[in-house]
XYZ file of C-alpha atoms in Angstrom:
743
model
C 48.941 -2.306 -20.702
C 51.978 -0.378 -19.479
C 52.995 0.188 -15.851
C 52.558 3.957 -16.358
C 49.001 3.484 -17.722
C 48.068 1.287 -14.845
C 49.493 3.850 -12.274
C 47.554 6.555 -14.047
C 44.369 4.683 -14.119
C 44.574 4.170 -10.313
C 45.207 7.797 -9.734
C 42.147 8.662 -11.851
C 39.989 6.419 -9.871
C 40.996 8.237 -6.545
C 39.992 11.472 -8.249
C 36.605 10.062 -9.195
C 35.970 8.685 -5.975
C 37.010 11.852 -4.307
C 35.124 14.126 -6.761
C 38.179 15.935 -7.441
C 37.845 17.448 -11.152
C 40.807 19.799 -10.995
C 43.095 17.114 -9.901
C 41.734 14.831 -12.620
C 42.666 17.511 -15.038
C 46.199 17.824 -13.748
C 46.711 14.019 -14.241
C 45.413 14.461 -17.707
C 47.954 17.158 -18.236
C 50.752 14.872 -16.789
C 49.617 12.089 -19.384
C 50.039 14.342 -22.191
C 53.435 15.294 -21.147
C 54.629 12.084 -20.235
C 53.270 9.728 -22.840
C 53.456 10.289 -26.489
C 50.754 7.957 -27.731
C 48.445 7.063 -24.625
C 46.983 3.681 -25.119
C 43.277 3.246 -25.796
C 42.765 1.748 -22.410
C 44.109 4.845 -20.581
C 42.090 7.273 -22.723
C 38.950 5.267 -21.933
C 39.544 5.733 -18.269
C 39.959 9.293 -18.741
C 36.733 9.635 -20.643
C 35.129 7.705 -17.805
C 36.679 9.853 -15.107
C 35.407 12.994 -16.801
C 31.977 11.534 -17.346
C 31.624 10.470 -13.805
C 32.859 14.132 -12.714
C 30.374 15.717 -14.786
C 32.689 17.325 -17.300
C 31.019 16.408 -20.762
C 33.016 18.695 -22.659
C 36.375 17.202 -21.768
C 35.064 13.652 -22.010
C 33.984 14.266 -25.478
C 37.420 16.055 -26.362
C 39.302 13.032 -25.054
C 36.951 10.382 -26.893
C 37.382 12.338 -30.240
C 40.975 12.161 -29.792
C 41.261 8.256 -29.485
C 42.829 6.926 -32.782
C 41.078 3.745 -32.820
C 38.055 3.597 -30.189
C 36.959 0.200 -29.215
C 33.560 -0.987 -27.878
C 34.290 0.336 -24.420
C 35.335 3.672 -25.646
C 31.806 4.066 -27.531
C 29.791 2.758 -24.467
C 31.456 5.135 -22.192
C 30.643 8.107 -24.036
C 27.191 6.795 -24.839
C 26.639 6.161 -21.270
C 27.917 9.832 -20.508
C 25.354 11.353 -22.784
C 22.677 8.958 -21.488
C 23.109 9.785 -18.016
C 23.461 13.496 -18.387
C 20.193 13.581 -20.425
C 21.861 14.813 -23.588
C 19.628 12.580 -25.954
C 20.389 14.148 -29.235
C 24.190 13.601 -28.842
C 23.388 10.084 -27.358
C 21.279 9.107 -30.445
C 24.104 10.468 -32.740
C 26.932 8.658 -31.005
C 24.640 5.301 -30.956
C 24.004 5.528 -34.776
C 27.710 6.147 -35.487
C 28.651 2.977 -33.453
C 30.299 0.371 -35.583
C 29.240 -2.504 -33.101
C 26.898 -2.659 -30.355
C 26.281 -4.868 -27.473
C 23.919 -5.235 -24.717
C 25.588 -2.251 -22.736
C 24.914 -0.056 -25.741
C 21.300 -0.783 -26.007
C 20.656 -0.601 -22.198
C 22.303 3.031 -22.317
C 19.971 4.043 -25.240
C 16.949 2.795 -23.383
C 17.956 4.118 -20.121
C 18.572 7.702 -21.548
C 14.936 7.689 -22.953
C 13.467 6.071 -19.930
C 15.210 8.363 -17.372
C 13.483 11.386 -19.229
C 9.871 9.571 -19.232
C 10.229 9.211 -23.017
C 8.072 6.033 -23.187
C 7.615 5.867 -26.968
C 11.279 6.266 -27.661
C 12.301 3.738 -24.989
C 9.919 1.291 -26.442
C 11.394 1.725 -29.939
C 14.730 1.189 -28.554
C 13.772 -1.984 -26.798
C 11.971 -3.189 -29.937
C 14.987 -2.404 -32.073
C 17.366 -4.159 -29.550
C 15.069 -7.433 -29.726
C 15.379 -7.327 -33.585
C 19.282 -7.041 -33.418
C 19.251 -10.279 -31.162
C 17.826 -11.525 -27.944
C 21.359 -12.301 -26.763
C 21.563 -8.453 -25.961
C 19.107 -8.694 -23.332
C 19.941 -8.737 -19.557
C 18.619 -7.943 -16.036
C 19.102 -4.324 -16.459
C 17.018 -3.941 -19.718
C 14.032 -5.603 -18.127
C 14.536 -3.531 -15.012
C 14.773 -0.312 -16.601
C 11.690 -1.095 -18.786
C 9.740 -1.963 -15.484
C 10.805 0.958 -13.693
C 9.723 3.046 -16.630
C 6.287 1.323 -16.809
C 5.663 2.158 -13.056
C 6.875 5.645 -13.209
C 4.642 6.735 -16.315
C 1.904 4.426 -15.287
C 2.082 2.350 -18.229
C 0.892 -0.785 -16.748
C -0.100 -2.568 -19.863
C 3.376 -2.165 -21.108
C 4.698 -3.743 -17.766
C 2.512 -6.723 -18.266
C 3.791 -7.102 -21.883
C 7.578 -6.942 -20.445
C 6.600 -9.408 -17.930
C 5.559 -11.972 -20.384
C 8.980 -11.509 -22.203
C 10.761 -11.896 -18.808
C 9.279 -15.394 -18.681
C 9.698 -15.962 -22.239
C 13.530 -15.330 -22.152
C 13.909 -16.758 -18.796
C 14.520 -13.840 -16.587
C 11.808 -14.657 -13.992
C 13.934 -15.923 -11.282
C 16.365 -12.959 -11.000
C 15.776 -10.859 -7.963
C 17.094 -7.798 -9.728
C 14.245 -8.193 -12.104
C 11.674 -9.475 -9.796
C 11.692 -6.343 -7.308
C 10.715 -3.832 -10.046
C 8.244 -6.289 -11.456
C 6.481 -6.688 -7.865
C 6.644 -2.757 -7.543
C 5.236 -2.446 -10.755
C 2.162 -4.658 -10.000
C 1.496 -3.179 -6.546
C 1.544 0.537 -7.757
C -1.036 -0.635 -10.525
C -3.280 -1.900 -7.889
C -2.638 -5.538 -8.432
C -1.249 -6.505 -5.199
C -1.836 -10.225 -5.666
C -0.020 -10.493 -8.805
C 2.758 -8.808 -7.102
C 2.595 -11.508 -4.251
C 2.558 -14.201 -6.957
C 5.811 -12.910 -8.379
C 7.174 -12.978 -4.818
C 6.100 -16.590 -4.258
C 7.466 -17.839 -7.424
C 10.991 -16.219 -7.112
C 13.197 -19.183 -5.660
C 15.774 -16.931 -4.000
C 14.522 -13.941 -2.230
C 16.860 -11.186 -0.518
C 15.858 -8.415 1.778
C 15.199 -6.196 -0.868
C 12.392 -8.453 -2.279
C 10.808 -8.434 1.062
C 10.993 -4.670 1.582
C 9.346 -4.205 -1.735
C 6.543 -6.789 -1.003
C 5.971 -4.988 2.366
C 5.641 -1.816 0.849
C 3.026 -3.036 -1.567
C 0.924 -4.654 0.820
C 0.983 -1.647 3.088
C 0.067 0.705 0.107
C -3.237 -1.058 -0.135
C -3.836 -1.297 3.766
C -3.067 -5.156 4.128
C -1.493 -4.614 7.296
C -1.858 -8.109 8.725
C -0.289 -9.448 5.612
C 2.721 -7.156 5.898
C 3.102 -7.818 9.579
C 3.314 -11.588 9.020
C 5.859 -11.073 6.118
C 7.883 -8.659 8.225
C 8.139 -11.165 11.160
C 8.913 -13.975 8.794
C 12.006 -12.338 7.595
C 15.132 -14.061 8.645
C 17.134 -10.842 8.089
C 15.952 -7.338 8.211
C 17.986 -4.198 7.379
C 17.193 -0.613 8.488
C 14.979 -0.272 5.300
C 12.750 -3.271 6.510
C 12.043 -1.437 9.685
C 11.476 1.936 8.184
C 9.277 0.639 5.522
C 7.103 -0.863 8.215
C 6.863 2.079 10.423
C 6.186 4.272 7.399
C 3.429 2.062 6.284
C 1.775 1.912 9.712
C 1.729 5.740 9.843
C 0.098 5.783 6.358
C -2.460 3.548 7.590
C -3.156 5.630 10.660
C -1.708 3.137 13.056
C 0.503 5.675 14.739
C 0.671 4.072 18.072
C 1.914 0.626 16.575
C 4.427 2.771 14.543
C 5.791 4.345 17.700
C 6.125 1.041 19.323
C 7.870 -0.572 16.206
C 10.173 2.555 16.284
C 11.134 1.680 20.111
C 11.973 -2.035 18.863
C 14.099 -0.553 16.079
C 16.192 1.310 18.706
C 16.599 -1.609 20.918
C 18.034 -3.641 17.821
C 20.448 -0.982 17.641
C 19.889 -0.271 13.840
C 20.815 2.942 12.099
C 18.085 5.285 11.247
C 17.803 7.755 8.426
C 15.811 10.691 7.432
C 12.730 8.519 6.360
C 12.669 6.786 9.813
C 12.527 10.030 11.746
C 10.085 11.597 9.207
C 7.553 8.685 9.480
C 8.024 8.486 13.254
C 7.420 12.358 13.669
C 4.273 11.945 11.502
C 2.838 9.250 13.839
C 3.707 11.394 16.903
C 1.750 14.326 15.264
C -1.109 12.071 14.317
C -1.585 11.029 17.965
C -0.729 14.506 19.401
C 2.034 12.478 21.310
C 4.030 15.549 22.506
C 6.212 13.650 24.925
C 7.255 11.158 22.275
C 7.772 13.617 19.757
C 10.086 15.501 21.995
C 11.956 12.277 22.630
C 12.426 11.598 19.015
C 13.529 15.440 18.536
C 16.239 14.684 21.232
C 17.318 11.505 19.313
C 17.421 13.437 15.980
C 19.998 15.794 17.417
C 22.081 13.002 19.097
C 22.422 11.418 15.637
C 23.055 14.520 13.760
C 19.931 14.622 11.658
C 18.743 18.088 12.826
C 20.184 19.738 9.757
C 18.387 17.456 7.237
C 15.623 19.567 5.534
C 13.292 16.458 5.525
C 13.592 15.857 9.224
C 13.320 19.431 10.094
C 10.201 19.827 8.155
C 8.670 16.735 9.928
C 9.653 18.261 13.271
C 7.889 21.631 12.404
C 4.850 19.544 11.280
C 4.782 17.500 14.509
C 4.975 20.455 16.719
C 2.300 22.120 14.855
C -0.069 19.275 15.148
C 0.691 19.109 18.956
C -0.399 22.750 19.064
C 3.078 23.893 20.228
C 3.310 26.486 17.404
C 6.070 28.380 19.206
C 8.396 25.230 19.259
C 7.533 24.695 15.409
C 8.655 28.236 14.560
C 11.818 27.826 16.735
C 12.736 24.526 14.805
C 11.987 26.319 11.499
C 14.274 29.382 12.567
C 17.139 27.099 13.328
C 16.851 25.058 10.022
C 19.995 25.663 8.035
C 18.239 24.579 4.942
C 14.518 25.184 4.002
C 12.568 24.236 0.991
C 8.874 24.654 -0.043
C 7.908 21.638 2.445
C 9.380 23.271 5.275
C 7.744 26.640 4.669
C 4.340 24.879 4.008
C 4.590 22.835 7.159
C 4.759 26.048 9.181
C 2.081 27.854 7.238
C -0.438 24.996 7.487
C 0.304 24.718 11.240
C -0.468 28.354 11.720
C -3.566 28.185 9.601
C -4.723 24.832 11.519
C -4.139 26.193 14.871
C -6.265 29.407 14.325
C -3.560 31.878 13.340
C -4.614 32.795 9.781
C -2.958 36.070 9.581
C 0.282 34.614 10.582
C -0.061 31.963 7.761
C -0.549 34.614 5.135
C 2.604 36.508 6.666
C 4.603 33.174 6.330
C 3.602 32.639 2.689
C 4.762 36.296 1.943
C 8.172 35.784 3.683
C 8.512 32.339 1.609
C 8.105 34.282 -1.623
C 10.494 37.029 -0.400
C 13.157 34.203 0.207
C 12.714 33.036 -3.376
C 10.832 29.862 -2.693
C 8.205 29.046 -5.153
C 5.024 27.903 -3.754
C 3.490 24.549 -4.990
C -0.035 23.771 -5.312
C -0.482 22.566 -1.849
C 1.091 25.784 -0.317
C -1.071 27.936 -2.330
C -4.344 26.116 -1.344
C -3.331 26.398 2.196
C -2.757 30.187 2.142
C -6.104 30.592 0.292
C -7.816 28.488 3.043
C -6.432 30.937 5.643
C -7.763 33.809 3.585
C -11.265 32.053 3.692
C -11.145 31.555 7.378
C -10.532 35.388 7.734
C -13.206 36.292 5.246
C -10.543 38.354 3.458
C -11.694 38.435 -0.025
C -9.160 41.257 -1.012
C -6.038 39.062 -0.331
C -7.801 35.954 -1.298
C -8.538 37.437 -4.815
C -4.809 38.383 -5.070
C -3.903 34.657 -4.615
C -6.470 33.665 -7.030
C -4.707 35.671 -9.544
C -1.502 34.121 -8.546
C -2.882 30.784 -9.085
C -3.950 31.662 -12.651
C -0.586 33.132 -13.690
C 1.512 30.242 -12.124
C -0.911 27.666 -13.658
C -1.621 26.130 -10.098
C -5.443 26.789 -10.612
C -5.818 23.655 -12.545
C -4.916 21.706 -9.332
C -8.057 20.527 -7.544
C -6.481 21.502 -4.276
C -6.309 25.045 -5.155
C -9.742 25.227 -7.075
C -11.352 23.810 -3.976
C -9.736 26.472 -1.684
C -10.897 29.202 -3.914
C -14.538 27.900 -4.155
C -14.379 27.712 -0.032
C -12.919 31.257 -0.146
C -15.544 32.946 -2.265
C -18.367 31.099 -0.520
C -17.241 32.216 2.948
C -17.047 35.806 1.583
C -20.539 35.708 0.471
C -19.573 35.817 -3.291
C -21.779 32.716 -4.028
C -22.125 33.420 -7.860
C -18.205 33.517 -8.007
C -17.909 30.179 -6.010
C -20.477 28.613 -8.190
C -18.840 29.985 -11.375
C -15.389 28.563 -10.321
C -17.051 25.220 -9.207
C -18.504 24.965 -12.794
C -15.252 25.693 -14.380
C -13.336 22.938 -12.626
C -12.275 20.176 -15.077
C -12.461 17.657 -12.119
C -14.573 17.874 -8.962
C -13.958 15.556 -6.040
C -15.849 15.050 -2.753
C -14.160 18.193 -1.257
C -15.289 20.413 -4.321
C -18.905 19.469 -3.863
C -18.590 19.748 0.002
C -17.061 23.285 -0.445
C -20.071 24.464 -2.669
C -22.572 22.811 -0.244
C -21.019 24.462 2.796
C -20.984 27.770 0.990
C -24.713 27.756 0.368
C -25.454 26.271 3.643
C -23.894 28.929 5.801
C -25.835 31.750 3.883
C -28.958 30.208 4.593
C -29.725 28.828 0.943
C -31.492 25.569 2.231
C -32.949 24.712 -1.228
C -29.848 25.247 -3.210
C -27.702 23.360 -0.468
C -30.243 20.212 -0.523
C -30.312 20.347 -4.478
C -26.406 20.254 -4.547
C -26.401 17.467 -2.030
C -28.790 15.318 -4.206
C -26.589 16.163 -7.269
C -23.424 15.047 -5.567
C -25.087 11.796 -4.671
C -26.262 11.334 -8.394
C -22.710 11.840 -9.515
C -21.628 8.800 -7.281
C -19.704 10.656 -4.927
C -19.408 9.772 -1.102
C -20.344 12.588 1.333
C -18.339 12.980 4.555
C -18.807 14.402 7.876
C -18.376 17.890 6.667
C -20.615 17.598 3.905
C -23.512 16.454 6.349
C -22.715 19.492 8.631
C -23.755 21.764 5.753
C -26.773 19.633 4.990
C -27.833 19.763 8.546
C -27.072 23.470 8.998
C -29.004 24.153 5.907
C -32.224 22.395 7.357
C -31.875 24.065 10.609
C -31.800 27.579 8.923
C -34.772 26.901 6.936
C -36.735 25.189 9.791
C -36.950 21.677 7.957
C -36.944 19.739 11.208
C -38.122 16.494 9.779
C -35.883 16.397 6.735
C -32.923 17.288 9.091
C -33.931 14.229 11.137
C -33.971 12.196 7.725
C -30.708 13.267 6.733
C -29.118 12.540 10.174
C -30.556 9.151 10.173
C -29.316 8.523 6.439
C -25.935 9.589 7.584
C -25.540 6.731 9.855
C -27.512 3.997 8.104
C -26.961 4.580 4.349
C -23.588 6.302 4.521
C -21.810 4.523 7.513
C -20.894 7.878 9.038
C -20.695 7.995 12.820
C -22.015 11.323 14.283
C -19.634 13.636 15.963
C -20.131 16.397 18.086
C -20.670 18.813 15.256
C -23.514 16.805 13.761
C -25.316 16.808 17.318
C -24.858 20.443 17.497
C -26.555 20.842 14.082
C -29.595 18.752 15.410
C -29.595 20.909 18.653
C -29.605 24.110 16.479
C -32.525 22.559 14.122
C -34.783 21.805 17.272
C -33.857 25.036 19.121
C -34.727 27.195 16.178
C -38.045 25.544 15.799
C -38.897 26.309 19.422
C -39.020 22.602 20.287
C -36.693 23.041 23.323
C -38.128 20.215 25.364
C -37.288 17.942 22.376
C -33.735 19.549 22.188
C -33.204 18.465 25.758
C -34.387 15.191 25.285
C -31.995 14.643 22.371
C -29.112 15.994 24.297
C -29.842 13.592 27.118
C -29.570 10.731 24.669
C -26.317 11.626 22.843
C -23.325 9.673 23.431
C -21.145 12.667 24.487
C -22.173 16.040 26.047
C -22.676 19.057 23.600
C -19.692 21.485 23.233
C -19.586 25.063 24.035
C -21.310 25.934 20.742
C -24.019 23.309 21.234
C -24.863 24.694 24.636
C -24.694 28.278 23.614
C -27.010 27.586 20.556
C -29.698 26.218 23.082
C -29.195 28.958 25.304
C -29.773 31.415 22.474
C -33.117 29.705 21.887
C -34.137 29.785 25.267
C -33.717 33.528 25.232
C -35.516 33.807 21.967
C -38.375 31.871 23.224
C -38.201 32.978 26.883
C -37.801 29.392 28.256
C -35.987 30.207 31.742
C -36.088 26.536 33.035
C -34.314 24.996 30.051
C -32.094 27.940 29.892
C -31.077 27.481 33.373
C -30.204 23.880 32.997
C -28.302 24.507 29.768
C -26.287 27.313 31.690
C -25.384 25.106 34.465
C -24.225 22.338 31.924
C -22.251 24.917 30.008
C -20.557 26.148 33.222
C -19.825 22.723 34.265
C -18.225 21.977 30.821
C -16.327 25.290 30.596
C -16.345 27.162 34.028
C -14.162 30.058 32.734
C -16.137 30.621 29.447
C -18.138 33.931 29.849
C -20.573 32.838 27.308
C -22.696 30.747 29.472
C -23.205 33.309 32.061
C -23.827 36.115 29.592
C -26.538 34.170 27.856
C -28.364 33.313 31.070
C -27.981 37.027 31.900
C -29.726 37.936 28.875
C -32.697 35.444 29.488
C -33.012 36.958 33.069
C -32.768 40.640 31.727
C -35.459 39.808 29.099
C -37.780 38.974 32.045
C -36.570 42.058 34.139
C -34.995 39.740 36.840
C -32.221 42.109 37.544
C -31.302 40.664 40.975
C -30.508 37.374 39.296
C -28.355 39.309 36.737
C -26.484 41.050 39.392
C -25.936 37.755 41.200
C -24.659 36.014 37.999
C -22.244 38.877 37.576
C -20.964 38.556 41.194
C -20.566 34.831 40.689
C -18.395 35.853 37.484
C -16.098 38.237 39.577
C -15.737 35.606 42.212
C -14.657 32.879 39.701
C -12.446 35.235 37.966
C -14.575 34.974 34.937
C -14.164 38.014 32.492
C -16.140 38.949 29.588
C -14.064 39.750 26.691
C -14.329 43.076 25.452
C -16.199 43.288 22.231
C -14.702 44.847 19.060
C -15.304 44.753 15.339
C -12.894 45.683 12.500
C -13.208 46.419 8.787
C -10.454 46.496 6.081
C -9.896 49.487 3.670
C -7.209 49.977 1.408
C -4.929 47.461 3.048
C -5.498 48.873 6.545
C -7.529 47.220 9.357
C -9.637 49.738 11.280
C -10.754 48.477 14.661
C -13.669 49.734 16.776
C -14.807 49.161 20.162
C -18.278 50.095 21.756
C -18.722 53.903 22.122
C -15.191 54.176 20.345
C -13.479 57.750 20.698
C -10.358 56.809 18.987
C -10.984 56.924 15.393
C -9.657 59.595 13.307
C -13.019 59.695 11.499
C -15.092 59.814 14.684
C -17.414 62.960 13.601
C -18.205 61.247 10.239
C -18.960 57.925 11.687
C -21.133 59.141 14.249
C -23.038 61.655 11.976
C -23.569 58.756 9.680
C -25.096 56.534 12.777
C -27.302 59.283 13.794
C -28.687 59.647 10.284
C -29.152 55.830 10.137
C -30.888 55.715 13.542
C -33.501 58.283 12.295
C -34.121 56.346 9.117
C -34.364 52.992 10.918
C -36.997 54.270 13.225
C -38.888 55.443 10.271
C -38.720 51.885 8.843
C -40.227 50.439 12.128
C -36.973 49.720 14.012
C -37.597 49.244 17.666
C -34.645 48.612 19.902
C -34.379 45.211 21.820
C -33.637 46.523 25.081
C -33.229 43.183 26.581
C -30.031 42.851 24.858
C -28.526 45.507 27.305
C -27.577 43.629 30.466
C -27.576 46.836 32.633
C -30.420 48.047 34.826
C -30.472 51.750 33.560
C -32.934 53.986 31.998
C -34.366 53.058 28.528
C -32.850 56.166 26.760
C -29.388 55.075 28.084
C -29.983 51.491 26.868
C -30.957 52.802 23.376
C -27.769 55.055 23.375
C -25.691 51.967 24.427
C -27.176 49.874 21.619
C -26.650 52.591 18.935
C -22.901 52.738 19.390
C -22.086 49.021 19.503
C -18.797 47.981 17.740
C -20.368 46.464 14.598
C -22.426 49.565 13.768
C -19.493 51.777 14.025
C -17.780 49.393 11.605
C -20.753 49.424 9.344
C -21.098 53.307 9.331
C -17.442 53.432 8.582
C -18.048 51.067 5.598
C -20.811 53.068 4.344
C -18.725 56.220 4.307
C -15.555 54.691 2.672
C -16.592 51.480 0.673
C -17.688 52.529 -2.702
C -21.368 51.725 -3.565
C -21.987 48.299 -5.172
C -19.126 46.598 -3.194
C -20.162 44.592 -0.078
C -19.157 45.714 3.376
C -17.159 43.177 5.101
C -17.072 43.051 9.031
C -15.390 40.857 11.473
C -16.338 40.764 15.176
C -14.638 38.767 17.980
C -17.981 38.075 19.955
C -21.424 36.953 18.979
C -23.657 39.695 17.399
C -26.312 40.676 19.806
C -29.938 40.344 18.887
C -30.508 43.985 18.499
C -27.484 44.639 16.353
C -28.757 41.609 14.160
C -32.019 43.118 13.715
C -30.667 46.651 13.217
C -28.161 45.284 10.427
C -30.853 43.945 8.491
C -32.827 47.121 8.365
C -29.629 48.985 7.545
C -29.141 46.719 4.588
C -32.391 47.412 3.409
C -32.268 51.186 3.682
C -28.906 51.585 2.256
C -29.405 48.761 -0.454
C -25.985 47.428 0.635
C -24.833 43.695 1.299
C -23.180 43.570 4.595
C -21.096 40.496 5.493
C -20.475 39.976 9.223
C -18.358 37.161 10.621
C -18.877 36.996 14.330
C -17.565 34.285 16.815
C -20.275 31.594 15.840
C -21.201 32.028 12.093
C -21.362 34.167 8.986
C -24.148 36.378 8.261
C -25.046 37.882 5.079
C -27.306 40.790 5.260
C -29.313 42.006 2.051
C -32.463 43.766 1.241
C -33.527 43.606 4.902
C -32.963 39.870 5.594
C -30.106 37.794 7.043
C -28.860 34.445 5.748
C -29.338 32.843 9.132
C -32.902 33.966 9.338
C -34.309 35.609 12.592
C -32.053 33.325 14.766
C -28.511 34.858 15.121
């Protein structure tokens, strides 16, 4: 090799290391001018440089001009095509090679393996064996094992393991690591441990791989022991352990280990911070989360899209949505994970409208949603009972092909169920190729919330027959169905089976269902005894449920006890005062009503003004009681007057106890006639075409009189009216409501 060739090779190496393609081309021109017949060695280096710099055309042009290419020349251009995925060119070069060695075969196999082409890779491997076992090396087996793992061809992996043993490569760490990884991903963690134990010399990579496998299957104690037995740990060792702890829900342990890692002074990367922020979010540990955020800024990781997305998720889970949006807006790079983190955060914090807005902004910014994003925005539509927008996203799911993902299908079943379209929910459920526990629970909940007790229980039994395990949400649906159908004893049986047969510890939602079950049946004293035996006090919904029953059954004693308990739990929640006031008002105890109102004023408790809204042609129309602002006022009040006349003919008698004011009965009747939900219903009757359901949302609980009135309106007009109030969904149809007489 000449001195000039050596010099040019050194310069080309620098160009490659600095990723300077333009400079490499200048050196190429200089070579052509300075050297009449460049040596094969120099031309090989040129091919290699162009290959590493990604210019396949120049690499091939140089190769074609080599007068007598040697094995290195052929292998270089073969590797170039293999790495770039140009498989037809790779195969052509391979077939033209006059001679091949292990590098040649490995390039061929790697080219197919990197594209997941198992059959072609296996054919290449088999041909390599026929060509001579001397060609085999550590790279061959490592490539085949990685292919087996990535494509879940675990039987192939086992066969490769047999040949590793046969040809004596079992002691190589470079082979043992992907072999362990393959076994752990296949669920054979003890096989992976045996490979680990049988490898004579283990490095830190082997330990890290084994710890990952153990944590993947929840073997936390074993992974702790292995971690502490390591004589040498690198940053990946610590990050692997922190990540595994968060994946197993051991967030506090992950945070403590992160602190130890900082004390050790080890470098942290995006995965360390991402896992740590997941732990902080899981614990809602805002203080620690902010500390990690500060450390992210000090170490210049704030522009990393992975870390930024984790920060958004952490603040959302800590219910600091403004901070999440601030982090999101400062991110210089955003991907679908970043947008989805903010969208899900809004949805989980009750800002479903904002979640839909974020989804639309994401699409306007050219980011394509994945199945998780689409499922999340459909869930937000379900929370709003917004069938119009949800149906649009359903269409998008079909067009994009994302409907086949279970997450999306489950969200759609929930959407149609919550919007009262039970036939559509059931049809979608039956069309699903695969149904998991969430699928069944979505349909169980759909039938349950609209009072379809028999269908709910039948679905639940079918779910068990299919060998699926119900979860906490499933039992909330089943217990609610029993409550609405008055199946007290059956409800008790399911409550007990939840604990004894399914090992589920009841949470406050299950206890609320049982309070509802007993209260609806008029067994108020039994409900009080049940509450006194609960391991935790009822929440606001539990107390308000009992108070509503006390009003319905006229039980002032238990009502006063429930109201006092409610006010102690949430002293500034007006619901406890208002529900007790309704009990006093029903008994004509206006002095007590006035006393409660004075108490509310003294404590600064204010009743939220009631309003109802309805969507028509993409616009939301909002109404308050006795509304005088709507441009359609004359039409609405005329429609209501006609309805009131027909309702009286149907036997409607106003429930004046729903009016908590000591005024004349005629004035009470007028006040009831113009409640916000009735104005919204009248608007719907005028503008929503016949045959389509009228969908109303109310910010407060529907009063008893409006509940009865809406049932009669649905019968008179033969229209389905769906009302979502602050407590539950109501489907009014043919003079009945999905929740029965109890609202």
